[in-house]
Coordinates of C-alpha atoms in Angstrom, one line a residue:
Chain E
M1 CA 7.9 163.1 153.6
N2 CA 10.4 164.1 157.3
L3 CA 11.5 167.4 157.3
S4 CA 13.2 168.7 160.5
P5 CA 13.0 172.4 161.4
Q6 CA 16.5 172.7 160.1
D7 CA 15.9 171.5 157.1
I8 CA 13.2 174.0 156.4
T9 CA 15.7 176.6 157.5
A10 CA 17.9 175.1 154.6
I11 CA 15.3 175.0 151.5
L12 CA 14.4 178.8 152.4
L13 CA 17.4 180.0 152.3
S14 CA 18.4 178.0 149.2
M15 CA 15.5 179.5 147.8
K16 CA 17.0 183.1 149.1
I17 CA 20.1 182.8 148.1
A18 CA 19.0 181.1 144.7
V19 CA 16.7 184.5 144.4
T20 CA 18.8 187.2 144.8
A21 CA 21.7 185.7 142.7
T22 CA 19.7 185.2 139.9
L23 CA 18.0 189.0 140.3
L24 CA 21.5 190.4 140.7
S25 CA 23.0 188.5 137.7
L26 CA 20.2 189.6 135.7
P27 CA 20.9 193.0 134.1
F28 CA 24.9 192.0 134.0
G29 CA 23.8 189.0 131.9
F30 CA 21.6 191.2 129.9
A31 CA 24.5 193.5 129.3
T32 CA 27.1 190.8 129.0
A33 CA 24.9 189.2 126.0
W34 CA 23.7 192.5 124.3
L35 CA 28.0 193.2 123.9
M36 CA 28.7 190.2 122.5
M37 CA 25.8 189.4 120.1
F38 CA 25.1 193.3 118.9
R39 CA 28.6 194.8 119.7
H40 CA 32.3 194.9 117.8
F41 CA 35.3 195.7 120.1
R42 CA 38.4 194.4 121.1
G43 CA 39.1 191.6 123.4
K44 CA 35.5 189.8 122.5
V45 CA 36.9 186.7 122.6
L46 CA 38.8 186.8 125.9
L47 CA 35.3 187.9 126.9
E48 CA 33.5 185.1 125.7
V49 CA 36.5 182.8 127.7
L50 CA 36.1 184.3 130.8
V51 CA 32.2 184.3 131.1
N52 CA 31.9 180.7 129.7
L53 CA 34.7 179.5 131.8
P54 CA 33.0 179.1 135.2
L55 CA 31.0 176.2 132.8
T56 CA 34.2 174.0 132.4
L57 CA 36.0 174.9 135.5
P58 CA 35.2 172.6 138.8
P59 CA 33.2 174.6 141.1
V60 CA 35.1 174.1 144.1
V61 CA 38.2 175.9 141.8
I62 CA 36.1 178.7 141.3
G63 CA 35.2 178.6 145.3
Y64 CA 38.8 178.6 145.8
F65 CA 39.8 181.5 143.5
L66 CA 36.3 183.4 145.1
L67 CA 38.0 182.9 148.8
L68 CA 41.4 184.1 147.4
F69 CA 39.9 187.5 146.4
F70 CA 37.6 187.5 148.9
G71 CA 39.4 186.4 152.2
R72 CA 41.6 188.5 154.3
N73 CA 44.5 189.2 151.9
G74 CA 42.4 189.4 149.0
W75 CA 41.3 193.1 146.8
G76 CA 37.8 192.2 147.4
G77 CA 38.1 191.5 150.8
A78 CA 40.5 194.4 151.8
M79 CA 37.2 196.4 150.2
L80 CA 34.8 195.1 152.0
K81 CA 36.4 195.1 155.4
S82 CA 36.8 198.5 155.0
A83 CA 33.2 199.0 154.4
G84 CA 32.4 196.8 157.4
I85 CA 30.7 194.2 155.4
E86 CA 31.5 190.9 156.9
F87 CA 31.5 188.2 153.9
I88 CA 33.1 185.4 153.7
F89 CA 31.1 182.3 155.4
T90 CA 27.8 184.2 155.1
W91 CA 25.1 183.9 152.7
K92 CA 26.0 186.6 150.5
A93 CA 29.3 184.4 149.9
A94 CA 27.0 181.9 148.7
V95 CA 24.6 184.4 146.6
V96 CA 28.4 185.4 144.8
A97 CA 29.3 181.6 144.7
S98 CA 26.1 180.6 142.8
A99 CA 25.9 183.8 140.6
T100 CA 29.4 182.8 139.5
V101 CA 28.6 179.5 138.7
G102 CA 25.4 180.1 136.5
F103 CA 26.4 183.4 135.2
P104 CA 27.5 181.4 131.9
L105 CA 23.7 179.7 131.6
L106 CA 22.2 183.0 131.9
V107 CA 24.3 185.0 129.2
R108 CA 23.6 181.8 127.0
S109 CA 20.1 181.7 127.0
I110 CA 19.6 185.5 126.6
R111 CA 21.8 185.2 123.8
L112 CA 19.7 182.7 122.2
G113 CA 17.0 185.1 122.5
M114 CA 18.7 187.8 121.3
E115 CA 20.2 186.0 117.9
S116 CA 16.6 185.4 116.6
I117 CA 16.0 188.9 117.0
D118 CA 15.7 190.7 113.6
R119 CA 18.9 193.0 112.8
Q120 CA 16.5 195.4 110.3
L121 CA 14.2 195.7 113.6
L122 CA 17.4 197.6 115.0
Q123 CA 17.6 199.2 112.3
A124 CA 14.4 200.2 111.5
S125 CA 14.4 201.8 115.3
R126 CA 17.4 203.9 114.6
S127 CA 16.4 205.4 111.5
L128 CA 13.3 206.3 113.2
G129 CA 15.0 208.4 115.6
A130 CA 15.8 206.2 118.7
T131 CA 19.1 206.4 119.9
W132 CA 20.9 202.9 121.1
Y133 CA 20.3 203.0 124.1
D134 CA 16.3 203.4 123.4
T135 CA 17.0 201.0 120.8
L136 CA 18.3 199.1 123.3
F137 CA 15.3 199.7 126.4
T138 CA 12.4 199.4 123.9
V139 CA 13.7 196.8 121.1
V140 CA 16.2 194.6 122.3
L141 CA 14.8 194.3 125.9
P142 CA 11.4 193.2 124.9
L143 CA 12.3 190.9 122.6
S144 CA 15.0 189.0 124.7
L145 CA 12.4 188.8 127.6
R146 CA 11.7 185.2 126.9
G147 CA 15.8 184.3 126.4
M148 CA 15.6 185.9 129.7
I149 CA 13.2 183.7 131.4
A150 CA 14.3 180.7 130.1
G151 CA 18.3 182.0 131.0
S152 CA 16.6 182.5 134.7
S153 CA 15.1 179.5 135.5
L154 CA 18.1 177.8 134.5
M155 CA 20.3 179.7 136.9
F156 CA 18.2 179.6 139.5
A157 CA 17.9 175.7 139.2
R158 CA 21.8 175.8 139.1
S159 CA 21.7 177.9 142.1
L160 CA 19.5 175.3 144.1
G161 CA 22.3 172.8 143.5
E162 CA 25.1 174.6 144.0
F163 CA 27.6 172.7 146.1
G164 CA 31.3 173.0 145.3
A165 CA 32.2 177.0 145.0
T166 CA 29.6 177.3 148.0
I167 CA 30.9 175.0 150.4
I168 CA 34.4 176.5 150.3
V169 CA 33.4 180.4 150.0
A170 CA 30.4 180.0 152.4
G171 CA 31.2 176.9 154.2
N172 CA 28.4 174.7 156.1
I173 CA 26.8 176.3 158.7
P174 CA 23.6 175.0 159.6
G175 CA 21.2 177.8 160.0
V176 CA 23.6 180.2 158.0
T177 CA 25.1 179.1 155.2
Q178 CA 23.4 175.6 154.7
T179 CA 21.7 174.9 151.4
I180 CA 19.9 171.9 150.1
P181 CA 23.0 170.2 148.9
L182 CA 25.3 170.9 151.9
A183 CA 22.6 169.5 154.2
I184 CA 22.0 166.5 151.8
Y185 CA 25.7 166.1 151.8
D186 CA 25.9 166.1 155.8
Y187 CA 22.7 163.5 155.5
A188 CA 24.6 161.5 153.4
S189 CA 27.9 161.7 155.3
S190 CA 25.9 160.0 158.5
P191 CA 24.6 156.6 158.8
T192 CA 21.2 157.4 159.8
G193 CA 20.4 160.3 157.6
T194 CA 18.9 158.1 154.8
S195 CA 15.5 158.5 155.2
M196 CA 16.3 162.8 156.2
A197 CA 18.5 162.7 152.7
L198 CA 15.6 161.2 150.5
S199 CA 12.9 164.0 152.0
L200 CA 15.2 166.5 151.1
C201 CA 15.9 165.2 147.7
G202 CA 12.5 164.8 147.0
V203 CA 11.9 168.5 147.9
S204 CA 14.6 169.1 145.5
V205 CA 12.8 167.3 142.8
A206 CA 9.5 169.3 143.2
L207 CA 11.4 172.9 143.1
S208 CA 13.0 171.6 139.7
V209 CA 9.8 170.9 138.2
I210 CA 7.9 173.4 139.5
I211 CA 10.6 175.5 137.7
L212 CA 10.3 173.8 134.8
L213 CA 6.5 174.0 134.2
L214 CA 6.5 177.7 135.0
H215 CA 9.1 178.5 132.7
E216 CA 7.4 176.5 130.2
V217 CA 3.7 178.3 131.0
I218 CA 5.6 182.1 131.5
G219 CA 7.2 181.0 127.6
K220 CA 4.0 180.3 126.0
Q221 CA 2.3 182.9 127.2
L222 CA 4.7 185.4 125.8
E223 CA 4.1 183.5 122.6
T224 CA 0.4 183.6 122.9
R225 CA 0.8 187.3 123.6
R226 CA 2.8 187.9 120.6
E227 CA 0.6 186.3 118.1
A228 CA -2.0 188.3 119.8
Chain B
M1 CA 16.4 216.9 98.2
K2 CA 20.2 217.1 96.8
L3 CA 22.0 214.1 97.4
S4 CA 26.1 214.6 97.2
I5 CA 28.0 211.3 97.4
D6 CA 31.3 210.6 97.3
I7 CA 32.1 207.7 99.3
R8 CA 34.3 204.7 99.0
K9 CA 34.2 201.3 101.7
R10 CA 35.5 197.8 101.4
L11 CA 33.9 194.9 102.1
G12 CA 36.0 191.6 101.6
S13 CA 36.2 191.3 98.2
F14 CA 33.8 194.1 97.3
D15 CA 34.8 197.4 96.5
L16 CA 32.4 200.3 96.1
A17 CA 33.5 203.5 95.0
M18 CA 30.7 205.9 94.4
Q19 CA 30.6 209.4 93.4
S20 CA 27.4 211.4 92.3
V21 CA 24.9 213.9 92.6
I22 CA 21.2 213.2 92.6
E23 CA 18.6 216.0 92.7
G24 CA 14.7 215.9 93.2
D25 CA 11.9 214.8 95.5
H26 CA 11.2 211.3 93.4
S27 CA 15.0 210.3 93.0
G28 CA 15.1 206.5 92.6
I29 CA 18.3 203.6 93.0
F30 CA 18.5 200.9 90.2
G31 CA 20.4 198.5 90.0
A32 CA 20.4 194.6 90.0
S33 CA 21.1 192.5 93.0
G34 CA 24.7 192.4 94.6
S35 CA 25.4 196.0 93.2
G36 CA 26.1 198.1 96.0
K37 CA 22.9 199.8 96.5
S38 CA 21.4 198.1 99.9
T39 CA 25.3 199.2 101.0
L40 CA 25.0 202.7 99.9
V41 CA 21.6 202.7 101.4
H42 CA 22.9 201.5 104.7
M43 CA 25.8 204.3 104.2
I44 CA 23.4 206.8 103.6
S45 CA 21.1 206.2 106.5
G46 CA 24.2 205.7 108.9
L47 CA 23.6 202.3 109.8
M48 CA 26.9 201.3 108.0
T49 CA 30.3 204.0 108.1
P50 CA 32.1 204.4 104.7
D51 CA 36.2 204.0 104.7
S52 CA 36.1 207.7 103.7
G53 CA 34.4 210.1 101.6
E54 CA 31.7 212.3 102.4
L55 CA 28.2 212.4 102.4
H56 CA 25.8 215.5 102.1
L57 CA 21.9 215.5 102.3
D58 CA 21.1 219.0 101.2
D59 CA 23.0 221.4 103.5
I60 CA 23.8 218.8 106.0
C61 CA 26.8 216.9 106.2
L62 CA 26.0 213.3 107.2
F63 CA 29.6 212.0 107.3
S64 CA 32.7 213.3 106.2
S65 CA 36.2 211.3 106.8
R66 CA 38.1 214.3 106.6
K67 CA 36.2 216.8 108.8
R68 CA 35.8 213.6 111.4
I69 CA 31.7 214.2 111.2
N70 CA 29.6 211.1 111.5
L71 CA 26.0 211.5 112.5
S72 CA 24.3 209.2 114.0
P73 CA 21.1 207.4 112.3
E74 CA 18.6 209.0 114.4
K75 CA 20.5 212.6 114.3
R76 CA 20.2 212.2 110.0
R77 CA 16.2 211.5 110.4
I78 CA 16.2 209.3 107.4
A79 CA 14.1 206.7 107.8
I80 CA 13.5 203.8 106.1
V81 CA 11.3 201.5 104.5
F82 CA 12.5 197.7 104.0
Q83 CA 11.7 194.8 101.9
H84 CA 9.7 193.2 104.2
A85 CA 7.8 195.5 106.7
R86 CA 10.2 195.1 109.4
L87 CA 7.1 196.1 112.4
F88 CA 8.2 195.7 115.9
P89 CA 6.5 192.2 117.3
H90 CA 5.8 193.2 120.4
L91 CA 4.3 196.3 119.9
G92 CA 0.6 196.9 118.3
V93 CA -0.1 198.6 115.4
K94 CA -0.5 201.7 116.9
A95 CA 2.5 201.7 118.7
N96 CA 4.5 200.8 115.8
L97 CA 3.0 203.7 113.9
F98 CA 4.0 206.4 116.3
Y99 CA 7.1 204.4 117.3
G100 CA 9.4 207.2 115.6
Y101 CA 6.6 210.4 115.7
K102 CA 7.2 209.9 119.3
R103 CA 11.0 210.5 119.2
C104 CA 10.4 213.5 116.5
R105 CA 11.6 216.6 118.2
P106 CA 8.2 218.3 118.4
E107 CA 9.4 221.2 116.1
H108 CA 9.9 218.9 113.4
R109 CA 6.4 217.5 114.0
K110 CA 4.9 218.2 110.5
I111 CA 2.7 215.5 109.3
S112 CA -0.8 215.2 111.3
P113 CA -1.1 211.3 112.3
E114 CA -5.0 211.6 111.8
A115 CA -4.5 212.7 108.2
L116 CA -1.7 210.2 107.6
I117 CA -3.7 207.3 109.0
E118 CA -6.7 208.7 106.4
V119 CA -4.7 208.8 103.7
L120 CA -3.4 205.2 104.1
N121 CA -6.6 203.9 105.0
L122 CA -5.2 202.5 108.7
G123 CA -7.9 203.3 110.7
H124 CA -9.4 200.1 111.4
L125 CA -6.4 198.1 112.0
M126 CA -5.1 200.7 114.5
T127 CA -6.0 198.3 117.7
R128 CA -4.6 195.2 116.0
G129 CA -1.7 193.2 116.6
V130 CA 0.8 193.3 114.1
N131 CA 1.1 189.5 113.2
K132 CA -2.7 189.6 112.4
L133 CA -2.3 191.9 109.1
S134 CA -1.8 191.0 105.7
G135 CA 1.4 191.7 103.5
G136 CA 0.2 194.8 102.1
E137 CA -1.4 196.1 105.3
K138 CA 2.1 195.7 107.3
Q139 CA 3.7 197.4 104.4
R140 CA 1.6 200.5 104.4
V141 CA 1.5 200.2 108.6
A142 CA 5.6 200.6 107.6
L143 CA 5.1 203.3 105.4
G144 CA 3.6 204.9 107.9
R145 CA 5.4 204.6 110.4
A146 CA 8.6 206.2 108.4
V147 CA 6.6 209.1 107.7
L148 CA 5.3 209.9 110.9
A149 CA 8.8 209.9 112.1
N150 CA 9.0 213.3 109.8
P151 CA 12.2 212.3 108.1
R152 CA 14.1 215.0 106.1
L153 CA 14.4 211.7 103.6
L154 CA 12.2 208.9 102.7
V155 CA 14.2 206.0 101.8
M156 CA 12.3 202.8 100.3
D157 CA 14.8 199.8 99.8
E158 CA 12.6 197.6 97.6
P159 CA 9.3 197.8 99.5
L160 CA 7.7 196.0 97.1
S161 CA 9.4 193.2 96.2
A162 CA 7.7 190.5 99.0
L163 CA 4.4 191.5 97.6
D164 CA 2.9 189.9 94.7
D165 CA 2.0 191.4 91.9
S166 CA -1.5 192.6 92.4
L167 CA -0.9 194.1 96.1
R168 CA 2.4 196.0 94.7
Y169 CA 0.3 198.3 92.4
Q170 CA -2.1 198.5 95.2
I171 CA 0.9 199.9 97.4
I172 CA 2.2 202.2 94.4
P173 CA -0.7 204.9 95.0
Y174 CA -0.1 205.0 98.5
L175 CA 3.6 205.4 98.3
R176 CA 3.2 208.5 95.5
S177 CA 0.3 210.0 97.6
V178 CA 1.9 210.2 100.8
S179 CA 5.4 211.3 99.7
E180 CA 3.3 214.4 97.9
E181 CA 0.5 214.7 100.2
F182 CA 2.9 215.3 103.4
G183 CA 6.0 216.6 101.3
V184 CA 8.5 214.0 102.1
P185 CA 11.0 213.7 99.2
Y186 CA 12.1 210.3 98.9
L187 CA 14.6 207.8 97.6
F188 CA 13.3 205.0 96.5
I189 CA 15.6 201.7 95.7
S190 CA 14.7 199.0 93.1
H191 CA 15.8 196.5 90.5
S192 CA 12.3 197.0 88.6
I193 CA 12.1 199.2 85.8
S194 CA 8.2 199.7 85.8
E195 CA 8.6 200.2 89.8
M196 CA 11.3 202.9 88.4
Q197 CA 9.0 204.2 85.8
L198 CA 6.2 204.6 88.4
M199 CA 7.7 205.5 91.4
T200 CA 10.3 208.1 90.0
D201 CA 11.5 211.1 88.0
Q202 CA 15.4 210.3 88.1
V203 CA 17.6 207.4 88.5
M204 CA 20.7 206.4 89.8
V205 CA 22.1 203.5 88.5
V206 CA 24.5 201.1 90.3
S207 CA 26.3 198.4 88.9
E208 CA 29.1 196.5 90.1
G209 CA 30.0 198.9 93.3
R210 CA 30.0 201.9 91.0
I211 CA 27.7 204.7 89.8
E212 CA 27.2 204.5 86.0
G213 CA 24.9 207.5 85.7
I214 CA 21.9 209.6 86.5
S215 CA 19.2 208.5 84.0
T216 CA 15.3 208.9 83.5
P217 CA 13.3 206.2 84.4
D218 CA 12.1 206.0 80.5
Q219 CA 15.9 206.4 79.4
L220 CA 16.2 203.2 81.5
A221 CA 13.6 201.3 80.1
R222 CA 14.9 202.1 76.7
A223 CA 18.1 201.1 77.4
G224 CA 16.8 197.8 78.7
M225 CA 13.9 197.2 75.7
A226 CA 16.2 194.9 73.7
S227 CA 17.2 192.7 76.9
N228 CA 14.4 192.8 79.2
P229 CA 12.3 190.1 78.1
K230 CA 9.0 191.5 78.2
G231 CA 11.2 194.4 75.8
Y232 CA 9.6 198.0 76.6
L233 CA 6.8 198.0 79.3
N234 CA 4.4 200.7 78.4
L235 CA 2.2 201.9 81.6
L236 CA -1.0 202.8 80.8
R237 CA -3.5 204.7 83.5
L238 CA -7.0 204.2 82.3
N239 CA -10.5 205.2 83.4
G240 CA -13.8 205.3 82.5
A241 CA -14.0 202.2 81.3
K242 CA -17.2 200.6 79.7
K243 CA -18.1 197.0 79.3
Q244 CA -19.0 196.2 75.9
D245 CA -19.8 192.6 74.5
G246 CA -17.6 191.2 77.6
L247 CA -14.8 193.6 76.6
F248 CA -13.7 196.8 78.4
H249 CA -13.7 199.9 76.2
C250 CA -11.3 202.5 78.0
P251 CA -10.7 206.2 76.6
W252 CA -7.5 206.9 75.7
G253 CA -6.2 210.3 74.6
N254 CA -8.8 211.3 71.7
S255 CA -9.6 207.4 71.0
E256 CA -10.7 204.4 72.6
L257 CA -8.7 201.3 73.8
I258 CA -10.3 197.8 74.1
I259 CA -9.3 195.5 76.6
S260 CA -10.1 192.2 77.8
E261 CA -9.4 191.9 81.4
G262 CA -10.3 195.5 82.4
R263 CA -12.2 196.9 85.1
T264 CA -15.3 199.5 85.5
G265 CA -15.3 202.5 88.4
E266 CA -11.6 202.8 89.5
E267 CA -8.9 204.2 87.8
S268 CA -6.5 201.2 86.7
L269 CA -2.9 201.0 85.7
F270 CA -2.2 198.1 82.9
E271 CA 1.3 197.5 81.5
L272 CA 1.6 196.4 77.0
S273 CA 4.8 195.4 76.2
S274 CA 6.2 196.8 73.1
R275 CA 6.5 193.5 71.6
D276 CA 2.7 193.0 71.5
I277 CA 2.1 195.9 69.0
I278 CA 2.5 195.0 65.4
L279 CA 3.0 198.5 63.3
F280 CA 1.5 198.3 59.3
K281 CA 2.6 200.8 56.9
Q282 CA -1.0 201.3 55.1
H283 CA -4.5 200.4 56.9
P284 CA -5.1 196.5 56.5
E285 CA -8.6 195.7 55.7
A286 CA -9.7 193.4 58.5
I287 CA -7.2 192.0 61.3
S288 CA -8.5 190.4 64.5
A289 CA -6.9 192.3 67.1
R290 CA -9.5 194.3 68.2
N291 CA -7.2 197.7 68.9
L292 CA -6.3 199.4 65.4
L293 CA -4.5 202.7 66.4
E294 CA -3.6 205.5 63.4
C295 CA -0.1 206.7 64.9
C296 CA 2.6 209.3 63.8
V297 CA 6.2 208.5 64.9
A298 CA 7.6 210.9 67.3
E299 CA 10.8 209.4 68.0
L300 CA 13.2 206.3 66.9
F301 CA 15.8 205.0 69.1
D302 CA 18.3 202.2 69.1
S303 CA 18.7 199.8 71.9
D304 CA 21.0 196.6 71.5
G305 CA 20.2 196.3 67.6
R306 CA 16.6 196.4 68.1
K307 CA 14.4 199.7 67.1
G308 CA 12.2 201.3 69.3
V309 CA 9.3 203.7 67.5
V310 CA 7.7 205.9 70.3
L311 CA 4.3 206.4 68.3
E312 CA 2.1 209.1 69.0
S313 CA -2.0 208.7 69.1
G314 CA -4.3 211.7 70.4
G315 CA -2.1 212.7 72.4
K316 CA -0.5 210.3 74.1
R317 CA 2.2 208.1 73.7
L318 CA 3.4 204.6 73.0
V319 CA 6.8 202.7 72.6
A320 CA 6.8 200.2 70.0
E321 CA 9.4 197.1 69.4
I322 CA 10.6 196.4 65.5
V323 CA 13.7 194.7 64.3
R324 CA 15.7 197.2 61.7
A325 CA 14.7 195.0 59.0
A326 CA 11.4 195.8 59.4
A327 CA 12.1 199.5 60.4
E328 CA 13.5 199.0 56.8
E329 CA 10.7 198.1 55.1
L330 CA 8.0 199.7 57.0
E331 CA 10.3 202.8 55.9
I332 CA 9.8 204.2 59.6
A333 CA 11.0 208.0 59.8
T334 CA 10.2 210.3 62.4
G335 CA 6.4 212.1 61.4
T336 CA 5.4 208.7 58.9
T337 CA 2.5 207.8 60.0
L338 CA 2.0 204.3 60.8
F339 CA -0.7 201.8 61.8
A340 CA -0.5 200.1 65.5
A341 CA -2.5 197.0 66.1
I342 CA -2.7 195.4 69.5
K343 CA -4.8 193.1 70.7
A344 CA -7.0 193.4 73.7
S345 CA -5.2 190.4 75.8
A346 CA -2.1 192.2 75.0
F347 CA -2.7 194.6 78.1
R348 CA -1.9 193.0 81.6
R349 CA -4.4 194.8 84.3
L350 CA -1.4 195.6 87.4
G351 CA -3.6 197.4 89.7

């Protein structure tokens, strides 16, 4: 294993971005999944398409849209500027890029978890005097935990691998916005970087395996706890 | 409890239009599956909104399309016991039991949890996880959970259908005693006439999205006598059985019944089909059937070509079923004396 201080920074930055993107997206992912599973409203199909769009769009396209929106002349950019927040080409932009790309995966997993919730449990809860938001927090949320954990790990892993959207909105600035995939890209384009690139690839594989293992273990634990 | 229903709802090709008033603390809704009784229950409890009409429980307006009133389910305080217990899998027995109680306003809390736990015999289950309970235990917890919510009305939506026969009749006394002890009126939904006879005093009969009328469980059983494969089911509660020569002798009114599948000790419930009673005009000299009762014909009724004979013996009543020709040969009329022969094995113990 051959990691330079710059690589370590890239690894830590990747983790920071992935964790932030996942945590920020969780409440929105839960709310979106709940809206799509349990509520009837106009424009549901539109919401469905919008949420799933990043799954089929090239990440570069998403990155470009984000750049337009948050750029100097975009709405988001103007708002952030008036609030005094520097956004484009910072790690925050990388978080938003990761969150946008990983969001559909999160929502899909939570929805799958919600699908297995018996509707009569929700009816029982309502008939026992719980308001809809009470039911949401005391029945739907705890029973969606597995889906949320599965979705979070998927999204976390996807964020670690995010490249296309990130490079457009956050750039590839070593020490500032350079994440693992961007660092590998740099090494791969230099003739002497093979072993360095391989080291980072190894780190990527290790991280992915750890996430998948954690995902399995937590899922199993939840299952045994429920059976107890 | 008085429930006034006047609602319409269209669900695809199913058209529901119901209008009726049912009064009484032990009421039932009877109908085949697909008759619309579950839809009706959902609308009463606020889980589904009618297209139009009105719903009143006592003096409370639950729904009115005219006045634009639609109380949310939690404000209606109508607790449901479902066919499958539907306990919250992420909570233990205690948390399930108290789910509704915690959400009930203190001024509405009239039922003491300790007393309920005692009546439903749940004390030893309190620390368990809900997935470690048997079907009957689950249903008892579900019943307790609904009652502890201190509802205005308890709706039992086929609460016994998912249980096997022996369990079913073990649960029935709990259902009744909980309601009586704590003064909670209930609406019992089922497609079983025997359950209706055991649980309700009056029944709303539902068929194809319409209410056919209000009837008593006994009228319902009489009307269904000819079409029901088991005829009219006489339900007998017997206790004080004594075992002699392998048979159980149970006091019944002024006489005694001899039963093969009995039980000494506690009270047991038996069913006896109207088709298992043989009638004689005169006392037969000797017969193999162990029970021969001298009866007086109290009433006669028709059911689809069959004759129902209500027999009175020692202050108790039984319904026997015969074909018209037999009725003519026996010259049966109200007040006639007859002898009813019943085999000891014809009594089926329910619980």
